[in-house]
Amino acid sequence: MKDKRYLEWAISFWMGVGLMSIINVWKIIQNQHALSYSWIMFGISIIAIIICMILIKIKK
């Protein structure tokens, strides 16, 4: 039960990072100065969310 709670917190954290990256990319696009760092962080957060979701499904 404790492991599931940690995975849920990890998903929440990476969702926050992903949302932050989306907002950051949107702001950068508005100024026409695109940076690849935001896209890289967004991609990493999506991968981490998928991994955590798979681990939750396996634990059930």
Tab-separated table of N, CA and C in Angstrom:
chain	number	residue	atom	x	y	z
A	1	MET	N	0.826	-1.188	0.000
A	1	MET	CA	0.000	0.000	0.000
A	1	MET	C	0.875	1.259	0.000
A	2	LYS	N	1.996	1.199	0.716
A	2	LYS	CA	2.884	2.344	0.810
A	2	LYS	C	3.542	2.636	-0.541
A	3	ASP	N	3.875	1.556	-1.305
A	3	ASP	CA	4.485	1.730	-2.621
A	3	ASP	C	3.536	2.444	-3.581
A	4	LYS	N	2.252	2.122	-3.503
A	4	LYS	CA	1.268	2.753	-4.375
A	4	LYS	C	1.192	4.247	-4.087
A	5	ARG	N	1.272	4.620	-2.840
A	5	ARG	CA	1.221	6.029	-2.473
A	5	ARG	C	2.425	6.771	-3.060
A	6	TYR	N	3.610	6.138	-2.985
A	6	TYR	CA	4.799	6.766	-3.564
A	6	TYR	C	4.661	6.934	-5.074
A	7	LEU	N	4.111	5.927	-5.734
A	7	LEU	CA	3.921	6.024	-7.172
A	7	LEU	C	2.911	7.116	-7.529
A	8	GLU	N	1.869	7.248	-6.734
A	8	GLU	CA	0.894	8.308	-6.976
A	8	GLU	C	1.537	9.683	-6.800
A	9	TRP	N	2.394	9.827	-5.791
A	9	TRP	CA	3.105	11.095	-5.597
A	9	TRP	C	4.059	11.351	-6.754
A	10	ALA	N	4.699	10.296	-7.245
A	10	ALA	CA	5.609	10.458	-8.384
A	10	ALA	C	4.850	10.903	-9.629
A	11	ILE	N	3.678	10.321	-9.862
A	11	ILE	CA	2.858	10.726	-11.001
A	11	ILE	C	2.443	12.182	-10.856
A	12	SER	N	2.042	12.557	-9.667
A	12	SER	CA	1.641	13.948	-9.437
A	12	SER	C	2.794	14.899	-9.689
A	13	PHE	N	3.967	14.536	-9.212
A	13	PHE	CA	5.144	15.383	-9.417
A	13	PHE	C	5.449	15.549	-10.896
A	14	TRP	N	5.500	14.432	-11.633
A	14	TRP	CA	5.847	14.513	-13.048
A	14	TRP	C	4.746	15.175	-13.862
A	15	MET	N	3.502	15.062	-13.431
A	15	MET	CA	2.431	15.799	-14.106
A	15	MET	C	2.636	17.295	-13.910
A	16	GLY	N	3.058	17.679	-12.721
A	16	GLY	CA	3.364	19.087	-12.464
A	16	GLY	C	4.517	19.577	-13.321
A	17	VAL	N	5.560	18.763	-13.446
A	17	VAL	CA	6.698	19.127	-14.297
A	17	VAL	C	6.244	19.242	-15.751
A	18	GLY	N	5.404	18.313	-16.176
A	18	GLY	CA	4.889	18.360	-17.548
A	18	GLY	C	4.049	19.598	-17.804
A	19	LEU	N	3.188	19.930	-16.854
A	19	LEU	CA	2.371	21.134	-16.990
A	19	LEU	C	3.242	22.385	-17.021
A	20	MET	N	4.237	22.417	-16.156
A	20	MET	CA	5.162	23.546	-16.134
A	20	MET	C	5.878	23.672	-17.480
A	21	SER	N	6.272	22.553	-18.059
A	21	SER	CA	6.960	22.573	-19.348
A	21	SER	C	6.036	23.052	-20.461
A	22	ILE	N	4.778	22.609	-20.429
A	22	ILE	CA	3.824	23.050	-21.448
A	22	ILE	C	3.635	24.561	-21.368
A	23	ILE	N	3.465	25.071	-20.164
A	23	ILE	CA	3.294	26.513	-19.988
A	23	ILE	C	4.540	27.259	-20.438
A	24	ASN	N	5.702	26.729	-20.100
A	24	ASN	CA	6.969	27.356	-20.489
A	24	ASN	C	7.120	27.376	-22.010
A	25	VAL	N	6.797	26.266	-22.661
A	25	VAL	CA	6.887	26.198	-24.120
A	25	VAL	C	5.908	27.186	-24.744
A	26	TRP	N	4.719	27.282	-24.207
A	26	TRP	CA	3.723	28.207	-24.740
A	26	TRP	C	4.210	29.651	-24.633
A	27	LYS	N	4.796	29.986	-23.495
A	27	LYS	CA	5.333	31.340	-23.325
A	27	LYS	C	6.479	31.614	-24.297
A	28	ILE	N	7.347	30.635	-24.494
A	28	ILE	CA	8.490	30.806	-25.384
A	28	ILE	C	8.025	30.960	-26.831
A	29	ILE	N	7.028	30.165	-27.236
A	29	ILE	CA	6.520	30.245	-28.604
A	29	ILE	C	5.897	31.612	-28.861
A	30	GLN	N	5.252	32.175	-27.872
A	30	GLN	CA	4.661	33.500	-28.029
A	30	GLN	C	5.727	34.557	-28.319
A	31	ASN	N	6.926	34.368	-27.792
A	31	ASN	CA	8.026	35.316	-28.011
A	31	ASN	C	8.912	34.926	-29.193
A	32	GLN	N	8.576	33.820	-29.866
A	32	GLN	CA	9.325	33.344	-31.032
A	32	GLN	C	10.765	32.957	-30.703
A	33	HIS	N	11.036	32.530	-29.480
A	33	HIS	CA	12.370	32.054	-29.099
A	33	HIS	C	12.220	30.653	-28.506
A	34	ALA	N	12.168	29.660	-29.351
A	34	ALA	CA	11.944	28.293	-28.880
A	34	ALA	C	13.236	27.687	-28.338
A	35	LEU	N	13.139	27.045	-27.182
A	35	LEU	CA	14.266	26.345	-26.575
A	35	LEU	C	13.953	24.859	-26.526
A	36	SER	N	14.932	24.045	-26.795
A	36	SER	CA	14.707	22.601	-26.792
A	36	SER	C	14.635	22.030	-25.379
A	37	TYR	N	15.157	22.750	-24.384
A	37	TYR	CA	15.148	22.240	-23.015
A	37	TYR	C	13.733	21.957	-22.528
A	38	SER	N	12.800	22.839	-22.811
A	38	SER	CA	11.419	22.651	-22.361
A	38	SER	C	10.797	21.416	-22.994
A	39	TRP	N	11.075	21.198	-24.269
A	39	TRP	CA	10.544	20.013	-24.938
A	39	TRP	C	11.170	18.747	-24.367
A	40	ILE	N	12.454	18.797	-24.049
A	40	ILE	CA	13.129	17.639	-23.461
A	40	ILE	C	12.526	17.311	-22.095
A	41	MET	N	12.314	18.316	-21.242
A	41	MET	CA	11.724	18.087	-19.923
A	41	MET	C	10.295	17.577	-20.046
A	42	PHE	N	9.546	18.085	-21.005
A	42	PHE	CA	8.185	17.610	-21.220
A	42	PHE	C	8.193	16.136	-21.632
A	43	GLY	N	9.093	15.773	-22.529
A	43	GLY	CA	9.196	14.375	-22.961
A	43	GLY	C	9.598	13.449	-21.825
A	44	ILE	N	10.535	13.875	-20.998
A	44	ILE	CA	10.959	13.067	-19.856
A	44	ILE	C	9.815	12.898	-18.862
A	45	SER	N	9.042	13.947	-18.636
A	45	SER	CA	7.929	13.853	-17.696
A	45	SER	C	6.855	12.901	-18.218
A	46	ILE	N	6.593	12.912	-19.525
A	46	ILE	CA	5.610	11.986	-20.108
A	46	ILE	C	6.092	10.544	-19.954
A	47	ILE	N	7.363	10.299	-20.218
A	47	ILE	CA	7.917	8.950	-20.063
A	47	ILE	C	7.816	8.498	-18.616
A	48	ALA	N	8.120	9.372	-17.668
A	48	ALA	CA	8.048	9.016	-16.247
A	48	ALA	C	6.608	8.725	-15.831
A	49	ILE	N	5.652	9.481	-16.338
A	49	ILE	CA	4.246	9.237	-16.017
A	49	ILE	C	3.818	7.871	-16.543
A	50	ILE	N	4.210	7.548	-17.762
A	50	ILE	CA	3.856	6.253	-18.339
A	50	ILE	C	4.461	5.111	-17.531
A	51	ILE	N	5.722	5.255	-17.133
A	51	ILE	CA	6.371	4.213	-16.333
A	51	ILE	C	5.652	4.035	-14.999
A	52	CYS	N	5.317	5.134	-14.334
A	52	CYS	CA	4.614	5.038	-13.050
A	52	CYS	C	3.239	4.408	-13.213
A	53	MET	N	2.539	4.743	-14.288
A	53	MET	CA	1.215	4.153	-14.513
A	53	MET	C	1.330	2.653	-14.754
A	54	ILE	N	2.341	2.241	-15.502
A	54	ILE	CA	2.558	0.813	-15.740
A	54	ILE	C	2.872	0.105	-14.428
A	55	LEU	N	3.706	0.719	-13.591
A	55	LEU	CA	4.039	0.103	-12.307
A	55	LEU	C	2.814	-0.007	-11.401
A	56	ILE	N	1.934	0.980	-11.430
A	56	ILE	CA	0.706	0.899	-10.645
A	56	ILE	C	-0.169	-0.232	-11.130
A	57	LYS	N	-0.285	-0.385	-12.456
A	57	LYS	CA	-1.101	-1.477	-13.022
A	57	LYS	C	-0.518	-2.826	-12.639
A	58	ILE	N	0.825	-2.949	-12.643
A	58	ILE	CA	1.465	-4.213	-12.295
A	58	ILE	C	1.245	-4.540	-10.824
A	59	LYS	N	1.309	-3.507	-9.952
A	59	LYS	CA	1.137	-3.716	-8.513
A	59	LYS	C	-0.284	-4.187	-8.160
A	60	LYS	N	-1.277	-3.777	-8.974
A	60	LYS	CA	-2.668	-4.180	-8.689
A	60	LYS	C	-2.831	-5.599	-9.006
